[in-house]
PDB file of C-alpha atoms in Angstrom:
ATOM      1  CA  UNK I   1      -5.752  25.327   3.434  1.00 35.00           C
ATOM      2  CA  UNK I   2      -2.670  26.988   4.243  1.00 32.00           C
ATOM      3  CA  UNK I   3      -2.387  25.754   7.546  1.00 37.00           C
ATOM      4  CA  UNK I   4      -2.575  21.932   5.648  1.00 36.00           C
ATOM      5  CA  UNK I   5       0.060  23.253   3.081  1.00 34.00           C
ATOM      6  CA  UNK I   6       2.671  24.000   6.195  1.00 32.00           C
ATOM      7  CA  UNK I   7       2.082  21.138   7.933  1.00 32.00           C
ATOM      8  CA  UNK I   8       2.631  18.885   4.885  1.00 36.00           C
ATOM      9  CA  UNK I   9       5.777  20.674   3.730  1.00 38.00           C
ATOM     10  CA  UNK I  10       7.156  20.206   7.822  1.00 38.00           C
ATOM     11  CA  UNK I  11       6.430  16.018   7.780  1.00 42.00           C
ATOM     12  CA  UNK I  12       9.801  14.474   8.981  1.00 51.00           C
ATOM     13  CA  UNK I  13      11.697  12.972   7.196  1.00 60.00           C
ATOM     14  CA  UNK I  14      11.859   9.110   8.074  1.00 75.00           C
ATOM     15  CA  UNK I  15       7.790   8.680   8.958  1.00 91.00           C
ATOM     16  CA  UNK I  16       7.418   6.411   6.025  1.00 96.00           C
ATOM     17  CA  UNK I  17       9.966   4.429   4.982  1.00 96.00           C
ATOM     18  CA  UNK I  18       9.008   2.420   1.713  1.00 97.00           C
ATOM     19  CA  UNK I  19      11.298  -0.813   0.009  1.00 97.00           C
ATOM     20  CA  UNK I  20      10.953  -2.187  -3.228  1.00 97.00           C
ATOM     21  CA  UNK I  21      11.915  -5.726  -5.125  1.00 97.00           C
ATOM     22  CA  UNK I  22      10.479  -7.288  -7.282  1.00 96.00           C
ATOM     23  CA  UNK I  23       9.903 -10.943  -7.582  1.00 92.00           C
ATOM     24  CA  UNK I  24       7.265 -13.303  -9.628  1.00 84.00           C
ATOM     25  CA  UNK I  25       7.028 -10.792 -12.242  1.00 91.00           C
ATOM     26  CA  UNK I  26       5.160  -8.302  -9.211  1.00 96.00           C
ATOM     27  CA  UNK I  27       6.179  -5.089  -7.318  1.00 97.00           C
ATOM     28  CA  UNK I  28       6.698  -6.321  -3.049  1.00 98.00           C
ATOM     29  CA  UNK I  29       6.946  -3.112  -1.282  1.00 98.00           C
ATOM     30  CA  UNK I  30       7.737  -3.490   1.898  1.00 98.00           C
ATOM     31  CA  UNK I  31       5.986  -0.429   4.315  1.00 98.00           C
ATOM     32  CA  UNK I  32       7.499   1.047   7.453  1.00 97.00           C
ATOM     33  CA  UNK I  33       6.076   3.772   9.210  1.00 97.00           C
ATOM     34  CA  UNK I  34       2.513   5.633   9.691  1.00 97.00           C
ATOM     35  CA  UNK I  35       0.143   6.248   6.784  1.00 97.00           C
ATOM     36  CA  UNK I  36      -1.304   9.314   7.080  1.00 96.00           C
ATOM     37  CA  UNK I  37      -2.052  12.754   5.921  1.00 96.00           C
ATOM     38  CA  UNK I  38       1.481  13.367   5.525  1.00 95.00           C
ATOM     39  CA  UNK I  39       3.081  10.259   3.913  1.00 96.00           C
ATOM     40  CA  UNK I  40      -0.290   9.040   2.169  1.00 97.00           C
ATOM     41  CA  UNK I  41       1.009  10.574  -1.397  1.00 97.00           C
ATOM     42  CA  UNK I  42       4.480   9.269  -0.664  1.00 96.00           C
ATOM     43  CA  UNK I  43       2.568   5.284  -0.605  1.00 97.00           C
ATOM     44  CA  UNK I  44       0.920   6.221  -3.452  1.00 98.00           C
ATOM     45  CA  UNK I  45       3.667   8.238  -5.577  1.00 97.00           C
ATOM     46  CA  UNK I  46       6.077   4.980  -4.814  1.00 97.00           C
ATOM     47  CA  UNK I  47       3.611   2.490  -6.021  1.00 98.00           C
ATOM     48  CA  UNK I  48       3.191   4.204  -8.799  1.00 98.00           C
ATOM     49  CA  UNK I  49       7.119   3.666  -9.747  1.00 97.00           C
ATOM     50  CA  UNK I  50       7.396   0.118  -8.516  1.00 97.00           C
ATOM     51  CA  UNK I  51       4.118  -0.291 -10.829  1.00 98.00           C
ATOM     52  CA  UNK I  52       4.794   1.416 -14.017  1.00 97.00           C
ATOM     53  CA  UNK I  53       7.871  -1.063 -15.391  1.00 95.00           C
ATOM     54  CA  UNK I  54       5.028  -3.774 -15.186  1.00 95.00           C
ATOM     55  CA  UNK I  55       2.709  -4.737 -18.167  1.00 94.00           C
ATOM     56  CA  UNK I  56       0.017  -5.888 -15.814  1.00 95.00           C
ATOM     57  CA  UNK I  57       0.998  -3.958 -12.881  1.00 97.00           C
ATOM     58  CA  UNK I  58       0.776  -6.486  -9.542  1.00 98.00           C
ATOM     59  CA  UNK I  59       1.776  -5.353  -6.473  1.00 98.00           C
ATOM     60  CA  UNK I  60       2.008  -7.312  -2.823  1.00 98.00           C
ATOM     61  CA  UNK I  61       2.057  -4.415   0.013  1.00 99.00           C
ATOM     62  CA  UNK I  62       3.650  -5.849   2.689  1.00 99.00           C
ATOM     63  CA  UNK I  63       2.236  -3.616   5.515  1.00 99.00           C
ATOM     64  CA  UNK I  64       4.467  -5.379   8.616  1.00 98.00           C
ATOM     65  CA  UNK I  65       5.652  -2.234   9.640  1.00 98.00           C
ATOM     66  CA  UNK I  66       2.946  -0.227   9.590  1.00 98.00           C
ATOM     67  CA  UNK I  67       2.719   1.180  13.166  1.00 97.00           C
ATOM     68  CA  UNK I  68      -0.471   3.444  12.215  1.00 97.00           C
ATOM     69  CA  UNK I  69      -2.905   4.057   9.393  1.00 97.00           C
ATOM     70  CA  UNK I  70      -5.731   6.272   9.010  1.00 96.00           C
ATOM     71  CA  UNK I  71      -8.668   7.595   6.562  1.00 96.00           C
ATOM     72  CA  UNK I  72      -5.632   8.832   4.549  1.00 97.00           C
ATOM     73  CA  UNK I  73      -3.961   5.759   3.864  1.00 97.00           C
ATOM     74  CA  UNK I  74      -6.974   3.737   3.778  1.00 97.00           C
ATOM     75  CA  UNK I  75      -7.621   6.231   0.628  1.00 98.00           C
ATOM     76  CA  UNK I  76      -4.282   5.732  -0.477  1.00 98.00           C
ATOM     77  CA  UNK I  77      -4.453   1.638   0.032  1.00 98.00           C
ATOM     78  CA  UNK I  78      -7.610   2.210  -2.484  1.00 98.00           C
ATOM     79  CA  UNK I  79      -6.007   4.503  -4.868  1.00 98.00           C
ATOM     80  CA  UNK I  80      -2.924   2.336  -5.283  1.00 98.00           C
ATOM     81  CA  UNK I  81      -5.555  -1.202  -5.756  1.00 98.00           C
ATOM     82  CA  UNK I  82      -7.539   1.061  -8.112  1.00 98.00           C
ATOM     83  CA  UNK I  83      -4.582   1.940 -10.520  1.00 98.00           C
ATOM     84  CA  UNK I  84      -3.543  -1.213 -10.624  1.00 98.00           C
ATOM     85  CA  UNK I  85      -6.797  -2.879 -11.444  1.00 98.00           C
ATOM     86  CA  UNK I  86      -6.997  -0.178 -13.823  1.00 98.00           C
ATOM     87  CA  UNK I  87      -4.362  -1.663 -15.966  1.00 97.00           C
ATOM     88  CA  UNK I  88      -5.434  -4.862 -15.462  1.00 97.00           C
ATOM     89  CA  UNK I  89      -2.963  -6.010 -12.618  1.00 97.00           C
ATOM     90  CA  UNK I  90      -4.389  -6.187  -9.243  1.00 97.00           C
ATOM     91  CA  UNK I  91      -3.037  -5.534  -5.422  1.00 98.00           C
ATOM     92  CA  UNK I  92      -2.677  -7.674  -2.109  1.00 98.00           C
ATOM     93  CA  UNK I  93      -2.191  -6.638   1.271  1.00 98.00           C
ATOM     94  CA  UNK I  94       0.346  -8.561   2.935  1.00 99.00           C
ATOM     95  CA  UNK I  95       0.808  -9.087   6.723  1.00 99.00           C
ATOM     96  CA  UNK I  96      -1.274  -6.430   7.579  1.00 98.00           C
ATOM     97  CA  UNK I  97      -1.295  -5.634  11.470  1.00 98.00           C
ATOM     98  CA  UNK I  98      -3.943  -5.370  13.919  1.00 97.00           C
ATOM     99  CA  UNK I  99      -4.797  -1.561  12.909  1.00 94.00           C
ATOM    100  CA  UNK I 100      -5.047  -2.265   9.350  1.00 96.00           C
ATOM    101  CA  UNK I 101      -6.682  -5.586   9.624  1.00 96.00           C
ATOM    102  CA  UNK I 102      -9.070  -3.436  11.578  1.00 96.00           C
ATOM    103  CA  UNK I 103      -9.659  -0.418   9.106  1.00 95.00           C
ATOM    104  CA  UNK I 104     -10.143  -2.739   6.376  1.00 96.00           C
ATOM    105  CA  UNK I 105     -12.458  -4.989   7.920  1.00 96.00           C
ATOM    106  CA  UNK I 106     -14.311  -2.300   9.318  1.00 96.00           C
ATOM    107  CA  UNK I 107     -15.084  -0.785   5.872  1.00 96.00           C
ATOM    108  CA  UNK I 108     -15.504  -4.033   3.936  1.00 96.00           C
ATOM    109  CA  UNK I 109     -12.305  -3.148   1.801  1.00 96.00           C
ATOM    110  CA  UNK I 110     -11.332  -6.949   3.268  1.00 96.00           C
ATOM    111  CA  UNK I 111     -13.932  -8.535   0.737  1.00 96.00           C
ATOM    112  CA  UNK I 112     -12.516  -6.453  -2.226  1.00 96.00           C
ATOM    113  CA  UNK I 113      -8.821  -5.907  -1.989  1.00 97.00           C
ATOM    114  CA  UNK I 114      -6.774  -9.692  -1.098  1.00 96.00           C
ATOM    115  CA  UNK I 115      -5.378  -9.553   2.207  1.00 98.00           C
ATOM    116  CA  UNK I 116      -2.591 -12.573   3.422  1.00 98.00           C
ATOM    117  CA  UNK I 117      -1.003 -13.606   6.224  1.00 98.00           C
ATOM    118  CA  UNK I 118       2.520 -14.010   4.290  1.00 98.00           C
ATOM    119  CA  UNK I 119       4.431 -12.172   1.504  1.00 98.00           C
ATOM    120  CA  UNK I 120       4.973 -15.904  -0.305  1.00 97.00           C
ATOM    121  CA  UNK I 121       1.231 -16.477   0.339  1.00 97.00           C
ATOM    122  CA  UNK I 122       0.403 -12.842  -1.344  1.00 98.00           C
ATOM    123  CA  UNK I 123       2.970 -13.498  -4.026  1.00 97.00           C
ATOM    124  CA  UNK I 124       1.086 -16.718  -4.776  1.00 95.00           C
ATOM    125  CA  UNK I 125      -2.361 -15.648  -4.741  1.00 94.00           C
ATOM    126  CA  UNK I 126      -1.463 -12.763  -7.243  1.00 94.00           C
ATOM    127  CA  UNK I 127       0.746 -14.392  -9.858  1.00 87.00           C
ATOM    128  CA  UNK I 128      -2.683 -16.826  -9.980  1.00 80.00           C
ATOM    129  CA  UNK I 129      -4.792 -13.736 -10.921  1.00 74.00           C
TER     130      UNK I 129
END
């Protein structure tokens, strides 16, 4: 546990860089980096901002520059779609690369949480929802 504790508090600085704007009335954050052990709770602490001005909280994760992602931010992906259906908003993936396409095909999160091939298509699947 300790060991985990240092190794958090030593992350650099710069692995995950994270953009926000907002557009349609939803929260497009636009992901750079790897999402991992060490920046999982950043993704999920900065969604949590970019959600919370939002009535129905809907947020397009543009995942283009996403160089890695593990069990970590596949737990974060779900905790940040979770919240937000929570409050009655919802989530899409945008551009996802290969090694998220692959994670969430692999564990069927593809079938649950909206995945698109553009920012403008995820912006106009979600304002439908």
């Amino acid at each position: 546990m300790t060991q985990m504790a240092a190794s958090l508090e030593e992350a650099p600085q710069g692995r995950l860089r994270i953009h926000t704007e907002y557009a349609a009335s939803c929260a497009v954050l636009h992901v750079h980096g790897e999402i991992d052990v060490l920046t999982a709770d950043v993704l999920r602490e900065r969604a949590a901002s970019a959600a919370a001005p939002l009535a129905r909280p809907r947020l397009v994760l543009d995942l283009d520059g996403v160089s890695f992602c593990d069990s970590s931010g596949l737990n974060a992906l779900i905790t940040v779609w979770k919240a937000a259906r929570s409050r009655r908003g919802d989530m899409v993936v945008a551009r996802p690369p290969e090694v998220c396409r692959r994670i969430l095909a692999r564990t069927g999160l593809d079938q649950h949480i909206g995945v698109s091939p553009t920012v403008a298509h995820a912006l106009r699947r979600i304002a439908s929802r």
